[in-house]
Amino acid sequence: MKTFKINIKNEIDEKVIDKAVEILKDGGVVAFPTETVYGLGADALNERAVDKIFKAKGRPQDNPLIVHVSSKNIKDYVEEVPDKARVLMDKFWPGPLTIILSKKDIIPNKTSANLNTVGVRMPDNIIARKIIEKLGRPVAAPSANISGRPSPTTYERCVEDLDGKVDMIIGYGESDVGIESTIIDYTDFPPAILRPGKITFEEIKILDDNVVFSNEGSQYIDNKKPKAPGMKYRHYAPKAPIILVLGEKSHKEKKINELISLYLKENKKIGVLGSTSLGRALKEIKKVTFLSLGEYNSEYNIARNLFENLRKFDDENMEIIIAEGYKEKGIYAAVMNRLKKAASYNIIEV
Ligand code: TXA
Ligand code: MG
């Protein structure tokens, strides 16, 4: 398939938006920017179009898609919006929050992977919103990566994964947030955060005290059925295995230095991922590929740079990656959720 590729950088080009809308109307698939990560969209109400998303990504059929809307009026798509869910929508939409609700029949089974629920999100990115608005229909969109790879936060990474597999790819700068939306499930009580994101558990808890944090990670380990089906698959993973090191700062640094010595003896190409201060503590920094996520306390940068840096390790064919872990608070909880999965729970705590 020939992919129509266009990088509009920071310019809002109505002709490009019209072209995307035309393709979506015809049942095609388009990779487009959102504020979290790039998404791969199709008309959410058109099963045949949605099926093309699964094919292009190599996505398992039992993994439901998030439905993207351009307004808070979602009554055509969901049975009801509980009061507290409405409060969250009013506070955080448009933005990186997906709310799971009971779906109406108009949402096809293909989109919801046969669940009777649907995740709905109103993105904040101007291009995404214009496309949905002009189409006049909701857009189903997972992250625009090949299944299992880190989500793309740039045009170039979308092209790398999807060129030749989709109808159109639109570039519009780097994703602002860098990790996917927070997902909260309001179809059960207590409402549960199924995937942490930029909108944190702590922020949500202020508006709805009943909300709990459902750690899909541990559900995965316990072999329980995860609530968000996508959580059971290997995820965000670069090709090299990752070792995630947790603990107090000086202990972590000591352990990471020990691991580096060990793998240098085995002549491995070593990647190290962490904050700038970790870089300063590395004894053999010249013999490894160190990628910095940002200052230790710059949580937004750390989230924004995470996926791109994981992909850079692939570009350089690393054989082992050693990553610094963070305390699971605020946005670091979301970063750790991704890192633990990328590491397939290969964790050393010191
Ligand atoms: O920020 C985001 O959410 C991005 C951008 C493109 O909007 N999208 C995204 O979609 O991350 P995806 O498909 O890569 O991840 C969606 C996750 C999957 O783990 C899926 O299983 C879960 O959401 N999910 C979707 N619908 C669900 C539902 N009805 N019930 C439970 N989990 C659901
Ligand atoms: Mg994804």
Coordinates of C-alpha atoms and ligand atoms in Angstrom, one line a residue:
M1 CA 0.0 0.0 0.0
K2 CA 1.2 3.5 -0.8
T3 CA 1.2 5.7 2.3
F4 CA 0.6 9.4 1.9
K5 CA 3.1 11.0 4.2
I6 CA 3.1 14.6 5.2
N7 CA 4.9 16.4 8.0
I8 CA 3.2 19.7 8.7
K9 CA 5.6 20.3 11.7
N10 CA 3.9 23.1 13.6
E11 CA 1.6 24.5 11.0
I12 CA -2.1 23.8 11.0
D13 CA -2.9 22.9 7.4
E14 CA -6.6 22.6 6.7
K15 CA -5.9 20.9 3.4
V16 CA -4.1 18.1 5.2
I17 CA -6.9 17.8 7.7
D18 CA -9.4 17.6 4.8
K19 CA -7.4 14.9 3.2
A20 CA -7.3 12.8 6.4
V21 CA -11.1 13.2 6.8
E22 CA -11.7 12.1 3.2
I23 CA -9.6 8.9 3.8
L24 CA -11.4 8.2 7.1
K25 CA -14.8 8.7 5.4
D26 CA -13.7 6.1 2.8
G27 CA -12.9 3.6 5.5
G28 CA -9.1 4.2 5.5
V29 CA -6.6 4.5 8.4
V30 CA -4.6 7.6 9.3
A31 CA -1.7 8.0 11.8
F32 CA -2.1 11.4 13.4
P33 CA -0.7 13.4 16.4
T34 CA -2.3 13.6 19.8
E35 CA -0.9 15.2 22.9
T36 CA -0.1 11.9 24.5
V37 CA 1.4 9.8 21.7
Y38 CA 0.7 9.4 18.0
G39 CA -2.5 7.5 17.3
L40 CA -3.6 5.3 14.4
G41 CA -7.2 6.2 13.6
A42 CA -10.2 4.9 11.7
D43 CA -13.9 5.6 11.8
A44 CA -14.9 4.0 15.1
L45 CA -18.3 3.1 13.8
N46 CA -17.1 1.3 10.7
E47 CA -16.0 -2.3 11.5
R48 CA -14.2 -2.8 8.3
A49 CA -12.2 0.3 8.8
V50 CA -11.4 -0.6 12.4
D51 CA -10.2 -4.0 11.3
K52 CA -7.5 -2.3 9.2
I53 CA -6.1 -0.8 12.4
F54 CA -5.7 -4.3 13.9
K55 CA -4.1 -5.6 10.7
A56 CA -1.6 -2.7 10.3
K57 CA -0.4 -2.9 13.9
G58 CA -0.5 -6.7 14.2
R59 CA -2.7 -6.1 17.2
P60 CA -4.5 -9.0 19.0
Q61 CA -8.2 -9.0 18.3
D62 CA -9.2 -9.1 21.9
N63 CA -7.6 -5.7 22.7
P64 CA -10.2 -3.0 22.5
L65 CA -9.6 0.5 21.0
I66 CA -10.1 3.9 22.6
V67 CA -12.8 6.0 20.9
H68 CA -11.7 9.6 20.4
V69 CA -14.4 12.3 20.4
S70 CA -14.3 16.1 19.8
S71 CA -17.0 17.1 22.4
K72 CA -18.1 16.2 25.9
N73 CA -21.5 15.2 24.5
I74 CA -21.1 11.5 24.3
K75 CA -24.6 10.3 24.9
D76 CA -24.9 8.7 21.5
Y77 CA -22.1 6.3 22.3
V78 CA -22.5 5.4 26.0
E79 CA -25.4 4.3 28.2
E80 CA -24.8 6.7 31.0
V81 CA -22.1 9.0 32.5
P82 CA -21.9 8.7 36.3
D83 CA -21.8 12.0 38.1
K84 CA -18.2 11.6 39.2
A85 CA -17.1 10.6 35.7
R86 CA -18.8 13.8 34.5
V87 CA -16.8 15.8 37.0
L88 CA -13.5 14.3 35.7
M89 CA -14.6 15.0 32.1
D90 CA -15.3 18.6 33.0
K91 CA -12.0 19.0 34.7
F92 CA -9.6 17.1 32.4
W93 CA -11.2 17.1 28.9
P94 CA -9.9 17.9 26.4
G95 CA -6.9 16.0 27.7
P96 CA -5.0 12.8 28.5
L97 CA -7.8 11.0 30.3
T98 CA -9.8 8.0 29.0
I99 CA -13.0 7.0 30.7
I100 CA -14.4 3.5 30.4
L101 CA -18.2 3.5 30.3
S102 CA -21.0 1.1 29.2
K103 CA -21.3 1.3 25.5
K104 CA -24.3 1.7 23.3
D105 CA -24.8 -0.7 20.4
I106 CA -23.7 1.9 17.8
I107 CA -20.1 1.1 18.9
P108 CA -19.3 -2.0 16.9
N109 CA -17.9 -5.2 18.6
K110 CA -14.8 -4.9 16.5
T111 CA -14.0 -1.5 18.2
S112 CA -14.7 -2.8 21.8
A113 CA -13.2 -6.2 21.2
N114 CA -16.6 -7.7 22.2
L115 CA -16.7 -6.0 25.6
N116 CA -19.9 -4.2 26.5
T117 CA -17.8 -1.2 27.6
V118 CA -15.9 1.5 25.7
G119 CA -13.0 3.8 26.5
V120 CA -13.7 7.4 25.5
R121 CA -11.3 10.2 25.3
M122 CA -11.4 13.8 24.0
P123 CA -7.8 14.7 22.9
D124 CA -6.3 18.1 23.4
N125 CA -4.2 18.1 20.3
I126 CA -5.6 20.6 17.7
I127 CA -5.0 18.4 14.7
A128 CA -6.6 15.4 16.3
R129 CA -9.7 17.4 17.3
K130 CA -10.1 19.1 14.0
I131 CA -10.0 15.7 12.2
I132 CA -12.7 14.2 14.5
E133 CA -14.8 17.4 14.3
K134 CA -14.7 17.5 10.5
L135 CA -15.4 13.8 10.2
G136 CA -18.4 14.2 12.5
R137 CA -17.9 10.7 13.8
P138 CA -15.7 9.3 16.6
V139 CA -12.3 8.0 15.8
A140 CA -11.0 4.7 17.2
A141 CA -7.2 5.0 17.7
P142 CA -4.6 2.9 19.5
S143 CA -1.0 4.2 19.7
A144 CA 0.5 4.3 16.2
N145 CA 3.2 1.6 16.8
I146 CA 3.5 -2.0 15.7
S147 CA 2.1 -4.0 18.6
G148 CA 4.5 -4.5 21.4
R149 CA 6.9 -1.7 20.5
P150 CA 7.2 1.6 22.4
S151 CA 4.5 4.1 21.4
P152 CA 5.7 6.7 18.8
T153 CA 6.0 10.3 19.9
T154 CA 7.3 11.7 16.6
Y155 CA 6.4 11.6 12.9
E156 CA 9.6 9.7 12.1
R157 CA 8.8 6.8 14.5
C158 CA 5.3 6.5 12.9
V159 CA 6.9 6.3 9.5
E160 CA 9.4 3.7 10.8
D161 CA 6.5 1.4 12.0
L162 CA 3.7 2.1 9.6
D163 CA 5.0 3.2 6.2
G164 CA 3.3 1.0 3.5
K165 CA 0.8 -0.3 6.0
V166 CA -1.6 2.6 6.4
D167 CA -3.2 5.2 4.1
M168 CA -1.8 8.4 5.6
I169 CA 0.7 9.6 8.2
I170 CA 0.5 13.2 9.5
G171 CA 3.5 14.7 11.4
Y172 CA 2.9 17.6 13.8
G173 CA 5.9 17.9 16.1
E174 CA 6.8 15.9 19.2
S175 CA 4.0 14.6 21.4
D176 CA 3.7 16.8 24.4
V177 CA 3.0 14.3 27.2
G178 CA 5.0 11.4 25.7
I179 CA 3.1 8.6 27.5
E180 CA -0.5 7.4 26.8
S181 CA -3.6 8.6 28.6
T182 CA -4.6 7.7 32.1
I183 CA -7.4 5.1 31.9
I184 CA -10.2 5.1 34.5
D185 CA -13.0 2.5 34.6
Y186 CA -16.4 3.7 35.8
T187 CA -18.3 0.5 34.9
D188 CA -17.5 -1.1 38.2
F189 CA -17.3 0.0 41.8
P190 CA -15.0 1.3 43.1
P191 CA -13.9 3.1 39.9
A192 CA -10.3 2.0 39.1
I193 CA -7.4 3.5 37.3
L194 CA -6.4 0.8 34.9
R195 CA -3.4 2.6 33.4
P196 CA -1.6 5.6 35.1
G197 CA -0.7 8.6 33.0
K198 CA 0.0 12.3 33.2
I199 CA -3.3 12.9 35.1
T200 CA -2.3 11.2 38.3
F201 CA -4.1 9.1 40.9
E202 CA -3.5 11.8 43.4
E203 CA -5.2 14.5 41.2
I204 CA -8.2 12.2 40.5
K205 CA -8.6 11.2 44.1
I206 CA -9.3 14.8 45.0
L207 CA -12.4 14.8 42.8
D208 CA -13.5 11.2 43.5
D209 CA -12.4 9.8 46.8
N210 CA -13.6 6.3 45.9
V211 CA -11.1 5.8 43.1
V212 CA -8.6 3.0 43.6
F213 CA -5.4 2.3 41.7
S214 CA -5.7 -1.1 40.0
N215 CA -2.2 -2.1 39.4
E216 CA -2.5 -4.1 36.2
G217 CA 1.1 -5.0 36.5
S218 CA 0.6 -7.2 39.6
Q219 CA -2.6 -8.6 38.0
Y220 CA -0.5 -9.6 35.1
I221 CA 2.1 -11.3 37.3
D222 CA -0.6 -13.1 39.3
N223 CA -2.0 -14.4 36.0
K224 CA -5.4 -12.8 36.8
K225 CA -7.4 -11.5 33.9
P226 CA -6.3 -7.9 33.5
K227 CA -9.1 -5.4 33.3
A228 CA -7.6 -3.6 30.3
P229 CA -7.0 -6.4 27.9
G230 CA -4.0 -4.7 26.4
M231 CA -2.1 -4.9 29.7
K232 CA -1.4 -8.6 29.4
Y233 CA 0.8 -8.3 26.4
R234 CA 4.5 -7.6 26.3
H235 CA 4.7 -3.9 25.8
Y236 CA 6.8 -0.9 25.2
A237 CA 9.7 -3.2 24.7
P238 CA 12.9 -2.5 22.8
K239 CA 14.7 -5.5 21.3
A240 CA 17.3 -5.8 24.0
P241 CA 16.3 -7.1 27.5
I242 CA 16.0 -4.4 30.2
I243 CA 17.1 -4.7 33.8
L244 CA 15.2 -2.1 36.0
V245 CA 17.1 -1.1 39.1
L246 CA 15.1 0.3 42.1
G247 CA 16.1 1.6 45.4
E248 CA 17.6 4.5 47.2
K249 CA 19.8 6.8 45.0
S250 CA 23.3 5.9 46.1
H251 CA 22.4 2.1 46.3
K252 CA 20.9 2.3 42.8
E253 CA 24.0 4.0 41.4
K254 CA 26.3 1.4 43.0
K255 CA 24.3 -1.5 41.6
I256 CA 24.2 0.0 38.1
N257 CA 28.0 0.5 38.1
E258 CA 28.4 -3.2 39.2
L259 CA 26.0 -4.4 36.4
I260 CA 28.0 -2.3 33.9
S261 CA 31.3 -3.9 34.9
L262 CA 29.7 -7.3 34.7
Y263 CA 28.3 -6.9 31.2
L264 CA 31.5 -5.1 30.0
K265 CA 33.4 -8.3 30.9
E266 CA 30.9 -10.2 28.6
N267 CA 31.6 -7.6 25.8
K268 CA 28.0 -6.6 25.6
K269 CA 26.8 -3.4 24.0
I270 CA 25.3 -1.7 27.1
G271 CA 22.6 0.9 27.1
V272 CA 21.9 2.9 30.3
L273 CA 18.7 4.9 30.8
G274 CA 18.1 7.3 33.7
S275 CA 18.2 10.9 34.9
T276 CA 21.1 13.3 34.4
S277 CA 22.4 12.7 37.9
L278 CA 22.8 9.0 37.2
G279 CA 25.0 9.9 34.2
R280 CA 27.3 11.8 36.5
A281 CA 27.6 8.8 38.8
L282 CA 28.6 6.3 36.1
K283 CA 32.2 5.2 36.3
E284 CA 32.4 3.8 32.8
I285 CA 30.2 6.2 31.0
K286 CA 32.5 6.3 27.9
K287 CA 32.0 2.5 27.4
V288 CA 28.2 2.5 27.5
T289 CA 25.5 4.4 25.6
F290 CA 23.9 6.5 28.3
L291 CA 20.6 8.2 27.4
S292 CA 19.3 10.8 29.8
L293 CA 15.6 11.3 30.4
G294 CA 16.2 14.7 32.1
E295 CA 16.8 15.9 35.6
Y296 CA 15.7 13.5 38.3
N297 CA 12.9 15.8 39.5
S298 CA 11.7 17.0 36.0
E299 CA 8.8 14.5 35.9
Y300 CA 7.3 15.9 32.6
N301 CA 10.6 15.6 30.8
I302 CA 11.2 12.0 32.1
A303 CA 7.7 11.0 30.8
R304 CA 8.2 12.9 27.5
N305 CA 11.6 11.3 26.6
L306 CA 10.9 7.8 27.7
F307 CA 9.6 6.1 24.6
E308 CA 11.9 7.9 22.2
N309 CA 14.9 6.9 24.2
L310 CA 13.8 3.3 24.3
R311 CA 13.6 3.4 20.6
K312 CA 17.1 4.9 20.3
F313 CA 18.5 1.9 22.0
D314 CA 17.1 -0.2 19.2
D315 CA 18.6 2.2 16.6
E316 CA 22.0 1.4 18.1
N317 CA 21.5 -2.3 18.5
M318 CA 22.1 -2.5 22.3
E319 CA 22.4 -6.0 23.8
I320 CA 21.4 -5.1 27.3
I321 CA 19.7 -2.1 28.8
I322 CA 20.0 -1.0 32.4
A323 CA 17.4 1.4 33.5
E324 CA 17.0 3.5 36.7
G325 CA 13.7 3.1 38.5
Y326 CA 11.7 5.9 40.3
K327 CA 9.5 6.1 43.3
E328 CA 5.9 5.4 42.2
K329 CA 4.3 8.8 42.9
G330 CA 2.6 11.2 40.6
I331 CA 3.7 10.9 37.0
Y332 CA 6.6 8.7 38.0
A333 CA 3.9 6.0 38.7
A334 CA 3.0 6.2 35.0
V335 CA 6.7 6.1 33.9
M336 CA 7.3 3.1 36.2
N337 CA 4.2 1.3 34.8
R338 CA 5.8 1.6 31.3
L339 CA 9.3 0.7 32.4
K340 CA 8.3 -2.4 34.3
K341 CA 6.5 -3.7 31.3
A342 CA 9.3 -2.8 29.0
A343 CA 11.6 -4.8 31.4
S344 CA 9.1 -7.7 31.5
Y345 CA 9.3 -7.3 35.3
N346 CA 13.0 -8.0 35.3
I347 CA 13.6 -5.9 38.4
I348 CA 16.5 -5.6 40.9
E349 CA 15.7 -3.9 44.2
V350 CA 18.6 -2.7 46.2
Ligands
TXA1 O1 -3.2 8.3 25.0 C1 -3.8 7.3 24.5 O2 -4.7 6.7 25.1 C2 -3.4 6.9 23.1 C3 -3.7 8.0 22.1 C4 -3.6 7.6 20.7 O3 -5.0 8.5 22.4 N1 -4.1 5.6 22.8 C5 -3.7 4.4 23.3 O4 -4.4 3.4 22.9 O5 -2.8 4.3 24.2 P1 -3.9 1.9 23.0 O6 -4.8 1.0 22.2 O7 -2.4 1.8 22.6 O8 -4.1 1.5 24.5 C6 -5.4 1.4 25.0 C7 -5.5 0.6 26.2 C8 -5.3 -0.9 26.0 O9 -4.5 -1.5 27.0 C9 -6.7 -1.4 26.0 O10 -6.8 -2.8 26.4 C10 -7.4 -0.5 27.0 O11 -6.8 0.7 26.7 N2 -8.8 -0.4 26.7 C11 -9.4 0.1 25.7 N3 -10.8 0.0 25.8 C12 -11.0 -0.6 26.9 C13 -12.2 -1.1 27.6 N4 -13.4 -0.9 27.1 N5 -12.0 -1.7 28.8 C14 -10.8 -1.9 29.3 N6 -9.7 -1.5 28.7 C15 -9.8 -0.9 27.6
MG2 MG -0.6 1.1 22.7

